[in-house]
Coordinates of C-alpha atoms in Angstrom, one line a residue:
X1 CA 29.4 28.5 -10.4
X2 CA 32.5 27.2 -11.4
X3 CA 34.1 25.7 -14.6
X4 CA 35.5 22.4 -14.3
X5 CA 38.5 20.7 -16.3
X6 CA 37.1 17.5 -17.7
X7 CA 40.2 15.7 -17.3
X8 CA 40.7 16.4 -13.7
X9 CA 37.2 15.8 -12.9
X10 CA 37.2 12.3 -14.3
X11 CA 40.3 11.4 -12.6
X12 CA 38.5 12.4 -9.1
X13 CA 35.6 10.6 -10.3
X14 CA 37.4 7.4 -10.8
X15 CA 38.7 7.7 -7.2
X16 CA 35.3 7.8 -5.9
X17 CA 34.1 4.8 -8.5
X18 CA 37.3 2.8 -6.8
X19 CA 35.8 3.3 -3.3
X20 CA 32.4 2.3 -4.7
X21 CA 33.7 -0.8 -6.0
X22 CA 35.5 -1.5 -2.6
X23 CA 31.9 -1.0 -1.0
X24 CA 30.5 -3.4 -3.6
X25 CA 32.9 -6.2 -3.0
X26 CA 32.6 -5.8 0.9
X27 CA 28.4 -6.3 0.1
X28 CA 28.8 -9.1 -2.1
X29 CA 27.1 -12.3 -1.0
X30 CA 28.9 -15.3 0.2
X31 CA 28.3 -19.0 1.1
X32 CA 30.6 -19.1 4.2
X33 CA 30.1 -15.8 5.7
X34 CA 33.4 -15.9 6.7
X35 CA 35.6 -14.4 3.7
X36 CA 37.5 -11.9 5.6
X37 CA 38.0 -9.6 2.5
X38 CA 40.8 -6.9 2.7
X39 CA 41.1 -4.2 0.2
X40 CA 43.3 -1.3 -0.3
X41 CA 43.2 1.6 -2.8
X42 CA 46.7 2.6 -4.4
X43 CA 47.1 5.3 -6.4
X44 CA 49.8 7.8 -8.2
X45 CA 53.4 7.3 -7.2
X46 CA 52.6 4.4 -4.4
X47 CA 52.0 2.2 -7.9
X48 CA 55.6 2.7 -9.0
X49 CA 57.2 -0.4 -7.4
X50 CA 54.0 -2.5 -8.7
X51 CA 55.1 -1.2 -12.1
X52 CA 58.7 -1.8 -11.4
X53 CA 58.5 -5.2 -10.0
X54 CA 56.2 -6.2 -12.9
X55 CA 58.5 -5.1 -15.7
X56 CA 61.4 -6.9 -14.1
X57 CA 59.2 -10.2 -13.8
X58 CA 58.2 -9.4 -17.4
X59 CA 61.8 -10.1 -18.6
X60 CA 60.9 -13.9 -18.5
X61 CA 57.2 -13.7 -18.7
X62 CA 55.4 -12.0 -21.6
X63 CA 52.1 -11.3 -19.9
X64 CA 53.7 -9.8 -17.0
X65 CA 55.8 -7.3 -19.4
X66 CA 52.5 -6.4 -21.3
X67 CA 50.9 -5.6 -17.9
X68 CA 53.9 -3.5 -17.0
X69 CA 54.0 -1.8 -20.5
X70 CA 50.5 -0.9 -20.5
X71 CA 50.5 0.9 -16.9
X72 CA 54.0 2.7 -17.6
X73 CA 52.4 4.0 -21.0
X74 CA 49.3 5.3 -18.8
X75 CA 51.5 6.6 -16.3
X76 CA 53.3 8.9 -18.8
X77 CA 50.4 10.2 -20.1
X78 CA 49.1 11.0 -16.8
X79 CA 46.1 8.8 -16.9
X80 CA 47.4 6.1 -14.5
X81 CA 44.4 4.9 -12.7
X82 CA 43.5 4.4 -9.1
X83 CA 43.9 0.3 -8.4
X84 CA 41.4 -1.4 -5.9
X85 CA 43.7 -4.4 -4.3
X86 CA 41.2 -7.0 -2.9
X87 CA 42.6 -10.2 -0.8
X88 CA 41.8 -12.9 1.6
X89 CA 43.1 -16.1 3.3
X90 CA 41.5 -18.6 1.4
X91 CA 44.0 -21.1 2.7
X92 CA 41.8 -21.2 5.8
X93 CA 39.0 -23.6 5.7
X94 CA 35.4 -23.2 6.6
X95 CA 35.5 -26.7 8.6
X96 CA 32.7 -28.4 6.7
X97 CA 34.2 -31.6 6.0
X98 CA 33.0 -31.4 2.4
X99 CA 36.2 -32.7 0.6
X100 CA 36.0 -30.6 -2.2
X101 CA 39.8 -29.7 -1.8
X102 CA 40.5 -33.1 -2.2
X103 CA 41.1 -33.6 1.6
X104 CA 38.9 -36.4 3.3
X105 CA 38.3 -33.8 6.3
X106 CA 39.2 -30.0 6.9
X107 CA 41.7 -31.4 9.9
X108 CA 43.8 -33.3 7.5
X109 CA 43.5 -30.3 5.2
X110 CA 44.9 -28.2 8.1
X111 CA 47.8 -30.7 8.8
X112 CA 48.9 -30.4 5.2
X113 CA 48.6 -26.8 5.0
X114 CA 50.5 -26.2 8.2
X115 CA 53.4 -28.0 6.7
X116 CA 53.0 -27.5 3.2
X117 CA 51.7 -24.0 2.2
X118 CA 53.5 -23.0 -0.6
X119 CA 53.9 -20.3 -3.1
X120 CA 52.4 -20.9 -6.5
X121 CA 53.4 -18.8 -9.4
X122 CA 51.6 -15.8 -7.6
X123 CA 49.5 -17.1 -4.6
X124 CA 49.7 -19.6 -1.3
X125 CA 48.0 -22.7 -1.4
X126 CA 46.3 -25.0 -1.3
X127 CA 42.9 -23.1 -0.8
X128 CA 39.3 -23.8 0.7
X129 CA 36.9 -24.2 -2.6
X130 CA 34.2 -22.6 -0.6
X131 CA 36.5 -19.3 0.1
X132 CA 37.6 -19.3 -3.6
X133 CA 34.2 -19.2 -4.6
X134 CA 33.2 -16.5 -2.0
X135 CA 36.1 -14.5 -3.3
X136 CA 35.2 -14.6 -6.8
X137 CA 31.7 -13.4 -5.9
X138 CA 33.4 -10.3 -4.4
X139 CA 35.6 -9.6 -7.2
X140 CA 32.6 -10.1 -9.7
X141 CA 30.6 -7.4 -7.5
X142 CA 33.5 -4.9 -7.6
X143 CA 33.8 -5.4 -11.4
X144 CA 29.9 -4.7 -11.7
X145 CA 30.1 -1.7 -9.9
X146 CA 32.6 -0.2 -12.2
X147 CA 30.5 -1.0 -15.0
X148 CA 27.4 0.5 -13.4
X149 CA 29.5 3.9 -13.8
X150 CA 30.3 3.2 -17.2
X151 CA 33.9 3.1 -16.2
X152 CA 36.3 0.2 -17.8
X153 CA 37.9 -2.1 -15.3
X154 CA 39.7 -5.6 -15.5
X155 CA 40.9 -7.7 -13.1
X156 CA 44.7 -8.3 -12.8
X157 CA 46.3 -11.7 -11.4
X158 CA 49.7 -10.1 -12.1
X159 CA 49.1 -6.7 -10.3
X160 CA 47.5 -8.5 -7.3
X161 CA 50.5 -11.2 -7.0
X162 CA 53.1 -8.5 -7.0
X163 CA 51.4 -6.0 -4.6
X164 CA 51.1 -8.9 -2.2
X165 CA 54.7 -9.6 -2.5
X166 CA 55.5 -6.0 -1.9
X167 CA 53.5 -6.3 1.6
X168 CA 50.2 -5.0 0.6
X169 CA 47.1 -6.6 2.3
X170 CA 49.2 -8.8 5.1
X171 CA 47.6 -12.2 5.8
X172 CA 46.1 -12.6 2.5
X173 CA 46.9 -15.8 0.4
X174 CA 45.6 -14.5 -2.4
X175 CA 45.1 -11.1 -4.1
X176 CA 43.8 -9.3 -7.1
X177 CA 44.0 -6.0 -8.6
X178 CA 41.6 -4.1 -10.3
X179 CA 42.3 -0.7 -12.1
X180 CA 39.6 1.5 -12.2
X181 CA 39.9 3.4 -15.5
X182 CA 41.3 5.2 -17.2
X183 CA 38.6 6.8 -19.0
X184 CA 38.3 5.6 -22.6
X185 CA 37.3 2.3 -24.7
X186 CA 38.9 -0.9 -24.4
X187 CA 41.9 0.4 -22.5
X188 CA 42.9 -2.9 -21.0
X189 CA 42.0 -5.1 -24.2
X190 CA 43.2 -3.0 -27.2
X191 CA 46.6 -2.5 -25.5
X192 CA 47.8 0.5 -28.0
X193 CA 50.8 0.6 -25.7
X194 CA 51.8 -2.7 -27.3
X195 CA 52.4 -1.1 -30.8
X196 CA 55.0 1.3 -29.6
X197 CA 56.8 -1.3 -27.2
X198 CA 56.9 -4.4 -29.5
X199 CA 57.0 -4.8 -33.3
X200 CA 54.6 -7.1 -35.0
X201 CA 56.6 -10.0 -35.0
X202 CA 57.1 -9.8 -30.9
X203 CA 53.3 -9.4 -30.5
X204 CA 52.1 -12.0 -32.9
X205 CA 54.5 -14.7 -31.3
X206 CA 53.3 -13.3 -27.4
X207 CA 50.0 -14.2 -28.3
X208 CA 51.0 -17.6 -29.9
X209 CA 53.3 -18.5 -27.0
X210 CA 50.9 -17.2 -24.4
X211 CA 47.7 -19.4 -25.5
X212 CA 49.2 -22.0 -28.2
X213 CA 45.9 -23.8 -27.6
X214 CA 44.1 -20.8 -29.1
X215 CA 45.9 -21.1 -32.6
X216 CA 46.4 -24.8 -32.9
X217 CA 44.9 -27.0 -35.7
X218 CA 43.7 -30.4 -35.2
X219 CA 46.1 -32.1 -33.0
X220 CA 44.9 -35.8 -33.0
X221 CA 47.5 -37.0 -35.7
X222 CA 50.3 -36.3 -33.0
X223 CA 52.1 -33.3 -34.7
X224 CA 50.0 -30.0 -33.8
X225 CA 50.1 -27.7 -36.0
X226 CA 50.2 -23.7 -34.9
X227 CA 48.5 -21.2 -37.2
X228 CA 51.3 -18.8 -37.1
X229 CA 50.0 -17.1 -40.8
X230 CA 47.1 -16.7 -42.8
X231 CA 47.7 -19.7 -45.2
X232 CA 48.9 -21.8 -42.2
X233 CA 48.8 -24.8 -44.1
X234 CA 51.0 -23.9 -46.1
X235 CA 54.8 -24.8 -44.9
X236 CA 53.2 -25.4 -41.6
X237 CA 54.7 -24.7 -37.9
X238 CA 54.7 -27.5 -35.7
X239 CA 54.4 -27.5 -31.9
X240 CA 57.2 -29.4 -30.2
X241 CA 57.5 -30.3 -26.4
X242 CA 61.3 -30.3 -25.6
X243 CA 63.4 -29.3 -22.8
X244 CA 64.8 -25.9 -22.4
X245 CA 67.7 -25.6 -19.9
X246 CA 68.9 -22.0 -21.3
X247 CA 65.4 -20.6 -20.3
X248 CA 65.1 -22.6 -17.1
X249 CA 68.5 -20.7 -16.0
X250 CA 67.2 -17.5 -17.3
X251 CA 64.1 -18.0 -15.4
X252 CA 65.7 -18.5 -12.4
X253 CA 67.9 -15.8 -12.5
X254 CA 65.1 -13.3 -13.6
X255 CA 63.0 -14.4 -10.5
X256 CA 66.3 -13.9 -8.1
X257 CA 66.3 -10.3 -9.5
X258 CA 62.4 -10.0 -8.7
X259 CA 63.0 -11.1 -5.0
X260 CA 66.0 -9.0 -4.6
X261 CA 64.0 -6.1 -5.9
X262 CA 60.9 -7.0 -3.5
X263 CA 63.2 -7.2 -0.6
X264 CA 64.6 -3.8 -1.4
X265 CA 61.4 -1.9 -1.5
X266 CA 60.2 -3.9 1.7
X267 CA 63.3 -2.7 3.5
X268 CA 64.8 -6.0 4.1
X269 CA 68.0 -5.2 1.8
X270 CA 69.6 -1.5 1.9
X271 CA 70.5 0.0 -1.3
X272 CA 74.3 -0.4 0.0
X273 CA 73.8 -4.2 -0.1

C-alpha cells in the first residue's frame, strides 16, 4: 500500500491522457486514408522556447500575448500541462481532381504550389481541402479523448505555428497544439492570469480589437458603432478604417525579432552573432 500526492498523481495522469489523445488522433476516421498525421508530446522545460517565441510575437499580437501569459503563469505555478502537437502536410493533394481548392485539376494545383507555396500567418498553403477535413477530424478525436477523461483541453493555432517554426514535426505544413490540462475548470477560457498581467482597460480593448464584429451595432448606416461601454449608444464609439504606418513598421520589427529568436533556437545563429 502507498499514499500518493494528489498533485503529483494528476500530473502523471495528464501525460497518460495526452498519450491517449495522440492514439485517438491516429485512430480518427479519414476521407482520404492518406493524411500522414505526425504527433509529438512536449513537456516541462522543452516548452520554454515555445513560450518565449509566443511572448515575442505577442508584442504586436494580442492573442499570442494572451496565450504566452497563460502558459507562463502555469509554469510559475508548477502546473504547466503536457502539449500534444499534431501536424500534417496539407499541401499534398489526393489527386481526385475535385476542384474544391479552386484549381481545375490537381496537376494545376501542384504546379502552383511548387512555385508559390507560401507561409501565411502561421501555416503553409494552399491546402488540399480533403486533407484539411481529415486533419480536423483527427484534432476532434484528440479533444474528445481528453473530454472522456474529464480533462480540460483546448486547441491552439498559436502554439502549433510557433512549434512548427521551431522545427517540431518537420515536413508538416500545418500544426496545432493541444495542451492537455492543467487540472481545474475553464483554465483556457477564464484566463485568470490575464487579471494580473493586464488592467481592465487593456483586457477590454484586447477583446474589442481581437473581435470587433462581436461588439458591433448595426453597421448598415455606414458608420459602424462599437459597443465599448454598457450605455454604448451614449457618446458612441465608431469604427474607422485607416492606414497605420507606425504599426506596420512596429509589426515588421516585431516579426524580425521573432524570426531571429527562432533562428537562434534552431542553431542557425550563434549567441555571439
